[in-house]
């Protein structure tokens, strides 16, 4: 099977499987797991932050950060098309008990004047603005310039509001920008990133921030049911994800660009080239029945997702080769 649905579908590598088999573990709720500790301190160093925390998923990490930064009833400013807004099941209302204020966004970029206007003044009627969230790389496939992150961060600092970065694909963003991840992370007080997307770990995300923030987050992690026991098995894979799998993200990005150029040759396909910064290709396709196409592709051994917001999305990852892409294109020539 060729799976183009996401980069979450990746299989752990042989090296990860071996590392998991031999990992030294302990009860992490008792702070007894040396492999988790190693991962957390490795990640804190890598992002140039004080501390880090292993969490089960990216959604968990984002929602944990929202809860840790805010109090109930606070307002959190998020992009209208952000993952926190659109793809986390309304969790912020349930867990942190905050209200989300959606801001117009283009690949995570906000109009800075609009952003500043959205920050609440002190008034007995108003909620407090408790947090501003950024997303980088953005789920729409684009990466915003660091200067824009700085502008958002400057506004937040001016008003003394913390910034959370949903960096599920932080390493893809840093790869696309050609900078160290710490250069991206520095514009946020807290960061979440996934080990289990393009980096191929089977499970896990990291939350990163100051010592005191992580200490509070750790208690809320327990509240949310995320206090794990022998989690070092997962950390062992996570360490390999970070040490071995980061340099090859560029291959996914290059392959996505190749895929995009091949797709663009179809007369009924319109690739969205402005959002081709990482490993995701978005495109519009006319004259094709969605469900028939998906099942015909599946019959040929290719798994794809359906249309979202009028767009198709194909994602490259460690388990997708150039030959797989060529086969996909040849198959589509027959089918559409
Ligand atoms: C995937 C993703 C998440 C959530 O990660 P899960 O591990 O799937 O919960 C959060 N934000 C963005 C931008 C993502 O792409």
Short mmCIF file of C-alpha atoms and ligand atoms in Angstrom, two decimals:
data_model
loop_
_atom_site.label_atom_id
_atom_site.label_comp_id
_atom_site.label_asym_id
_atom_site.label_seq_id
_atom_site.Cartn_x
_atom_site.Cartn_y
_atom_site.Cartn_z
CA UNK A 1 0.00 0.00 0.00
CA UNK A 2 1.09 3.55 -0.77
CA UNK A 3 -0.36 5.79 1.90
CA UNK A 4 -0.62 9.47 0.99
CA UNK A 5 -3.20 10.39 3.64
CA UNK A 6 -0.78 11.87 6.15
CA UNK A 7 2.69 11.73 7.66
CA UNK A 8 1.12 10.25 10.80
CA UNK A 9 0.80 6.90 9.03
CA UNK A 10 4.55 6.24 9.02
CA UNK A 11 5.88 2.99 10.45
CA UNK A 12 8.57 3.18 13.13
CA UNK A 13 12.00 2.37 11.67
CA UNK A 14 13.99 -0.78 12.43
CA UNK A 15 16.29 1.26 14.64
CA UNK A 16 13.31 2.56 16.61
CA UNK A 17 11.95 -0.96 17.06
CA UNK A 18 15.34 -2.14 18.37
CA UNK A 19 15.68 0.87 20.68
CA UNK A 20 12.19 0.24 22.06
CA UNK A 21 13.05 -3.41 22.73
CA UNK A 22 16.10 -2.53 24.77
CA UNK A 23 14.97 0.75 26.41
CA UNK A 24 15.68 1.20 30.11
CA UNK A 25 12.36 2.21 31.66
CA UNK A 26 10.74 3.08 34.97
CA UNK A 27 7.53 4.58 36.29
CA UNK A 28 7.48 8.08 34.86
CA UNK A 29 4.79 9.27 37.27
CA UNK A 30 7.42 8.64 39.98
CA UNK A 31 10.00 10.41 37.75
CA UNK A 32 11.73 7.05 37.50
CA UNK A 33 12.05 6.67 33.76
CA UNK A 34 15.60 7.46 32.61
CA UNK A 35 14.74 7.33 28.90
CA UNK A 36 11.90 9.83 29.30
CA UNK A 37 14.25 12.08 31.25
CA UNK A 38 16.86 11.81 28.54
CA UNK A 39 14.31 12.70 25.87
CA UNK A 40 12.92 15.63 27.85
CA UNK A 41 16.33 17.14 28.52
CA UNK A 42 17.46 16.50 24.93
CA UNK A 43 14.37 18.33 23.65
CA UNK A 44 14.75 21.27 26.05
CA UNK A 45 18.35 21.73 24.84
CA UNK A 46 17.40 21.36 21.20
CA UNK A 47 14.75 24.07 21.43
CA UNK A 48 16.85 26.19 23.75
CA UNK A 49 14.15 26.21 26.45
CA UNK A 50 14.35 25.35 30.14
CA UNK A 51 12.27 22.19 30.24
CA UNK A 52 10.19 19.72 28.24
CA UNK A 53 7.44 17.20 28.86
CA UNK A 54 6.42 14.07 26.98
CA UNK A 55 2.71 13.92 26.15
CA UNK A 56 0.63 11.35 24.28
CA UNK A 57 -0.33 13.49 21.28
CA UNK A 58 -0.17 16.90 19.67
CA UNK A 59 -3.77 17.65 20.56
CA UNK A 60 -3.02 16.70 24.15
CA UNK A 61 0.01 19.00 24.15
CA UNK A 62 -1.85 21.97 22.71
CA UNK A 63 -4.77 21.62 25.07
CA UNK A 64 -2.44 21.10 28.01
CA UNK A 65 -0.67 24.35 27.13
CA UNK A 66 -3.96 26.22 26.81
CA UNK A 67 -4.98 24.95 30.23
CA UNK A 68 -1.63 25.79 31.80
CA UNK A 69 -1.44 29.32 30.40
CA UNK A 70 -5.02 30.41 31.08
CA UNK A 71 -7.81 30.49 33.61
CA UNK A 72 -11.43 29.58 32.81
CA UNK A 73 -13.25 32.23 30.84
CA UNK A 74 -10.09 33.69 29.32
CA UNK A 75 -10.03 34.48 25.66
CA UNK A 76 -7.44 32.79 23.47
CA UNK A 77 -6.61 34.32 20.10
CA UNK A 78 -6.19 31.68 17.39
CA UNK A 79 -6.14 31.60 13.60
CA UNK A 80 -9.61 30.79 12.25
CA UNK A 81 -8.13 27.88 10.33
CA UNK A 82 -5.76 26.67 13.04
CA UNK A 83 -5.65 23.10 14.26
CA UNK A 84 -6.61 24.23 17.77
CA UNK A 85 -9.68 25.93 16.34
CA UNK A 86 -10.79 23.47 13.71
CA UNK A 87 -9.38 20.04 14.47
CA UNK A 88 -9.35 19.53 18.22
CA UNK A 89 -12.99 18.63 18.77
CA UNK A 90 -13.76 21.86 20.62
CA UNK A 91 -11.48 20.68 23.44
CA UNK A 92 -10.54 24.16 24.61
CA UNK A 93 -14.13 24.72 25.75
CA UNK A 94 -14.14 21.40 27.59
CA UNK A 95 -10.65 21.26 29.09
CA UNK A 96 -9.28 24.76 29.62
CA UNK A 97 -12.77 26.29 29.63
CA UNK A 98 -11.62 29.20 27.50
CA UNK A 99 -13.29 30.95 24.61
CA UNK A 100 -11.48 31.10 21.31
CA UNK A 101 -11.30 34.34 19.40
CA UNK A 102 -10.69 33.53 15.77
CA UNK A 103 -8.49 35.81 13.77
CA UNK A 104 -8.21 35.92 10.00
CA UNK A 105 -5.05 34.08 9.01
CA UNK A 106 -3.04 33.36 5.91
CA UNK A 107 -0.82 30.38 6.49
CA UNK A 108 -0.67 31.39 10.15
CA UNK A 109 0.03 35.04 9.41
CA UNK A 110 -2.24 37.51 11.17
CA UNK A 111 -2.74 41.13 10.30
CA UNK A 112 -0.74 42.67 13.13
CA UNK A 113 -3.05 45.66 13.64
CA UNK A 114 -6.05 43.34 13.78
CA UNK A 115 -4.23 41.18 16.29
CA UNK A 116 -3.44 44.13 18.50
CA UNK A 117 -7.05 45.30 18.21
CA UNK A 118 -8.23 41.88 19.40
CA UNK A 119 -6.35 42.15 22.67
CA UNK A 120 -8.89 43.07 25.33
CA UNK A 121 -8.59 46.15 27.44
CA UNK A 122 -9.48 46.04 31.10
CA UNK A 123 -13.26 46.34 31.39
CA UNK A 124 -15.68 44.64 33.76
CA UNK A 125 -17.54 43.18 30.77
CA UNK A 126 -14.59 41.76 28.87
CA UNK A 127 -12.87 38.42 29.12
CA UNK A 128 -9.13 38.63 29.70
CA UNK A 129 -6.95 37.84 26.72
CA UNK A 130 -5.03 34.92 28.17
CA UNK A 131 -3.01 33.61 25.25
CA UNK A 132 -2.11 34.04 21.60
CA UNK A 133 -1.54 30.89 19.53
CA UNK A 134 0.60 30.54 16.45
CA UNK A 135 0.84 27.55 14.14
CA UNK A 136 4.08 26.80 12.29
CA UNK A 137 4.38 24.95 9.94
CA UNK A 138 0.75 25.69 9.21
CA UNK A 139 -1.66 22.85 8.51
CA UNK A 140 -2.33 24.41 5.11
CA UNK A 141 1.18 23.43 4.03
CA UNK A 142 2.84 26.82 4.33
CA UNK A 143 5.59 28.16 6.55
CA UNK A 144 5.52 31.78 7.66
CA UNK A 145 8.69 33.89 7.72
CA UNK A 146 10.40 34.24 11.09
CA UNK A 147 9.92 38.01 10.85
CA UNK A 148 6.19 37.47 11.05
CA UNK A 149 6.52 35.28 14.12
CA UNK A 150 8.60 38.03 15.66
CA UNK A 151 5.88 40.61 14.95
CA UNK A 152 3.26 38.46 16.68
CA UNK A 153 5.61 37.83 19.57
CA UNK A 154 6.40 41.56 19.89
CA UNK A 155 2.71 42.46 20.15
CA UNK A 156 2.21 39.75 22.75
CA UNK A 157 5.19 40.96 24.78
CA UNK A 158 3.99 44.54 24.62
CA UNK A 159 0.70 43.47 26.20
CA UNK A 160 2.25 40.91 28.51
CA UNK A 161 0.38 37.99 26.97
CA UNK A 162 2.02 34.59 26.54
CA UNK A 163 2.38 32.95 23.13
CA UNK A 164 1.88 29.28 22.40
CA UNK A 165 3.28 27.74 19.24
CA UNK A 166 1.49 24.73 17.80
CA UNK A 167 4.54 23.34 16.08
CA UNK A 168 3.19 19.88 15.28
CA UNK A 169 5.48 20.05 12.24
CA UNK A 170 8.08 22.31 13.81
CA UNK A 171 10.96 20.38 12.27
CA UNK A 172 9.41 20.65 8.83
CA UNK A 173 9.14 24.40 9.37
CA UNK A 174 12.78 24.70 10.44
CA UNK A 175 13.84 22.55 7.47
CA UNK A 176 11.87 24.75 5.06
CA UNK A 177 13.33 27.91 6.58
CA UNK A 178 16.84 26.45 6.74
CA UNK A 179 17.28 27.35 10.42
CA UNK A 180 17.69 25.54 13.73
CA UNK A 181 14.42 24.66 15.48
CA UNK A 182 15.42 26.91 18.38
CA UNK A 183 15.22 29.87 15.96
CA UNK A 184 11.56 29.07 15.37
CA UNK A 185 10.79 28.17 18.98
CA UNK A 186 12.23 31.38 20.38
CA UNK A 187 9.15 33.41 19.44
CA UNK A 188 6.93 31.41 21.77
CA UNK A 189 6.68 30.81 25.51
CA UNK A 190 5.44 27.27 25.01
CA UNK A 191 5.77 24.94 22.06
CA UNK A 192 4.14 21.65 21.14
CA UNK A 193 5.59 19.40 18.46
CA UNK A 194 4.86 15.87 17.28
CA UNK A 195 7.33 12.99 17.25
CA UNK A 196 4.77 10.86 15.47
CA UNK A 197 4.37 12.69 12.16
CA UNK A 198 7.19 12.97 9.63
CA UNK A 199 9.70 11.93 12.29
CA UNK A 200 8.15 8.42 12.34
CA UNK A 201 7.93 7.75 16.08
CA UNK A 202 4.89 5.59 16.81
CA UNK A 203 3.43 7.74 19.62
CA UNK A 204 4.13 11.01 21.31
CA UNK A 205 4.51 14.75 21.29
CA UNK A 206 6.54 17.17 23.36
CA UNK A 207 5.58 20.30 25.26
CA UNK A 208 8.42 22.75 25.84
CA UNK A 209 8.69 25.90 27.96
CA UNK A 210 10.06 27.37 31.14
CA UNK A 211 10.80 25.24 34.19
CA UNK A 212 7.83 26.66 36.11
CA UNK A 213 5.47 26.28 33.15
CA UNK A 214 6.45 22.64 32.65
CA UNK A 215 6.09 21.96 36.37
CA UNK A 216 2.49 23.20 36.28
CA UNK A 217 1.83 21.43 32.98
CA UNK A 218 3.05 18.18 34.50
CA UNK A 219 0.37 18.30 37.15
CA UNK A 220 -2.32 19.09 34.56
CA UNK A 221 -0.98 16.28 32.40
CA UNK A 222 -1.80 13.95 35.30
CA UNK A 223 -5.25 15.53 35.60
CA UNK A 224 -5.86 14.87 31.91
CA UNK A 225 -4.92 11.21 32.32
CA UNK A 226 -1.58 11.62 30.60
CA UNK A 227 0.65 10.51 33.46
CA UNK A 228 2.23 7.48 31.80
CA UNK A 229 4.17 4.70 33.47
CA UNK A 230 6.93 2.92 31.51
CA UNK A 231 6.79 5.55 28.79
CA UNK A 232 10.52 5.18 28.12
CA UNK A 233 9.66 2.67 25.40
CA UNK A 234 8.10 5.56 23.52
CA UNK A 235 10.87 7.98 24.45
CA UNK A 236 13.45 5.57 23.01
CA UNK A 237 11.74 5.83 19.63
CA UNK A 238 11.37 9.59 20.11
CA UNK A 239 15.10 10.05 20.61
CA UNK A 240 15.81 8.24 17.35
CA UNK A 241 13.12 10.33 15.65
CA UNK A 242 15.00 13.48 16.67
CA UNK A 243 18.54 12.23 16.11
CA UNK A 244 18.07 10.30 12.87
CA UNK A 245 14.91 11.40 11.13
CA UNK A 246 15.19 15.19 11.08
CA UNK A 247 17.80 15.47 8.30
CA UNK A 248 15.66 13.44 5.92
CA UNK A 249 12.59 15.70 6.15
CA UNK A 250 14.04 17.63 3.23
CA UNK A 251 13.58 14.49 1.09
CA UNK A 252 9.85 14.59 1.89
CA UNK A 253 9.71 18.26 0.95
CA UNK A 254 11.55 17.66 -2.33
CA UNK A 255 9.34 14.70 -3.15
CA UNK A 256 6.23 16.81 -2.45
CA UNK A 257 7.49 19.40 -4.93
CA UNK A 258 8.09 16.69 -7.51
CA UNK A 259 4.60 15.28 -6.88
CA UNK A 260 3.14 18.77 -7.23
CA UNK A 261 4.86 19.35 -10.57
CA UNK A 262 3.58 16.00 -11.89
CA UNK A 263 0.02 16.63 -10.65
CA UNK A 264 0.03 20.06 -12.20
CA UNK A 265 0.42 18.47 -15.64
CA UNK A 266 -3.14 17.13 -15.45
CA UNK A 267 -5.48 19.55 -17.22
CA UNK A 268 -8.17 19.15 -14.54
CA UNK A 269 -5.82 19.61 -11.58
CA UNK A 270 -4.82 22.90 -10.09
CA UNK A 271 -2.00 22.61 -7.55
CA UNK A 272 -1.93 25.32 -4.90
CA UNK A 273 1.70 26.32 -5.34
CA UNK A 274 1.77 29.11 -2.78
CA UNK A 275 1.43 26.53 -0.03
CA UNK A 276 4.09 24.07 -1.04
CA UNK A 277 6.61 24.68 1.71
CA UNK A 278 6.70 21.28 3.41
CA UNK A 279 5.60 17.71 2.68
CA UNK A 280 1.98 18.43 1.79
CA UNK A 281 0.52 19.03 -1.65
CA UNK A 282 -2.91 20.65 -1.84
CA UNK A 283 -4.81 20.72 -5.09
CA UNK A 284 -8.19 21.18 -6.69
CA UNK A 285 -9.47 18.64 -9.16
CA UNK A 286 -12.52 18.95 -11.39
CA UNK A 287 -14.65 16.34 -13.12
CA UNK A 288 -13.90 13.54 -10.66
CA UNK A 289 -16.38 11.80 -8.37
CA UNK A 290 -14.81 11.95 -4.92
CA UNK A 291 -15.87 8.57 -3.60
CA UNK A 292 -15.37 6.68 -6.85
CA UNK A 293 -11.88 8.12 -7.17
CA UNK A 294 -10.90 7.24 -3.60
CA UNK A 295 -12.09 3.65 -3.98
CA UNK A 296 -10.50 3.24 -7.42
CA UNK A 297 -7.19 4.46 -6.01
CA UNK A 298 -7.55 2.09 -3.08
CA UNK A 299 -8.07 -0.80 -5.48
CA UNK A 300 -4.77 0.14 -7.08
CA UNK A 301 -3.07 0.15 -3.68
CA UNK A 302 -3.09 3.89 -2.98
CA UNK A 303 -4.72 5.31 0.13
CA UNK A 304 -5.89 8.93 -0.01
CA UNK A 305 -8.15 11.18 2.03
CA UNK A 306 -11.31 12.82 0.76
CA UNK A 307 -11.80 16.49 -0.06
CA UNK A 308 -11.60 19.01 2.78
CA UNK A 309 -12.67 22.61 2.19
CA UNK A 310 -12.74 21.92 -1.54
CA UNK A 311 -9.15 20.68 -1.65
CA UNK A 312 -7.39 17.36 -1.96
CA UNK A 313 -4.22 16.79 0.06
CA UNK A 314 -1.45 14.29 -0.65
CA UNK A 315 1.32 13.96 1.95
CA UNK A 316 4.80 12.53 1.46
CA UNK A 317 6.65 10.74 4.23
CA UNK A 318 9.42 8.26 5.03
CA UNK A 319 7.39 5.35 3.66
CA UNK A 320 6.72 6.99 0.28
CA UNK A 321 9.38 6.75 -2.45
CA UNK A 322 9.80 8.48 -5.80
CA UNK A 323 8.76 5.19 -7.45
CA UNK A 324 5.56 5.28 -5.39
CA UNK A 325 4.87 8.80 -6.63
CA UNK A 326 5.51 7.80 -10.25
CA UNK A 327 3.15 4.84 -9.81
CA UNK A 328 0.52 7.18 -8.29
CA UNK A 329 0.76 9.53 -11.25
CA UNK A 330 0.58 6.65 -13.77
CA UNK A 331 -2.46 5.29 -11.95
CA UNK A 332 -4.17 8.67 -11.99
CA UNK A 333 -3.52 8.99 -15.74
CA UNK A 334 -5.68 5.89 -16.20
CA UNK A 335 -8.33 6.83 -13.65
CA UNK A 336 -9.09 10.50 -14.31
C1 LIG B 1 -1.38 16.88 13.74
C2 LIG B 1 -1.49 18.23 14.29
C3 LIG B 1 -1.82 18.45 15.63
C4 LIG B 1 -2.27 17.33 16.56
O1 LIG B 1 -1.47 16.25 16.68
P1 LIG B 1 -2.10 14.83 17.08
O2 LIG B 1 -0.90 14.10 17.54
O3 LIG B 1 -2.70 14.29 15.82
O4 LIG B 1 -3.10 15.03 18.15
C5 LIG B 1 -1.83 19.74 16.10
N1 LIG B 1 -1.56 20.78 15.30
C6 LIG B 1 -1.24 20.63 14.00
C7 LIG B 1 -0.91 21.82 13.18
C8 LIG B 1 -1.21 19.35 13.45
O5 LIG B 1 -0.91 19.20 12.16
#
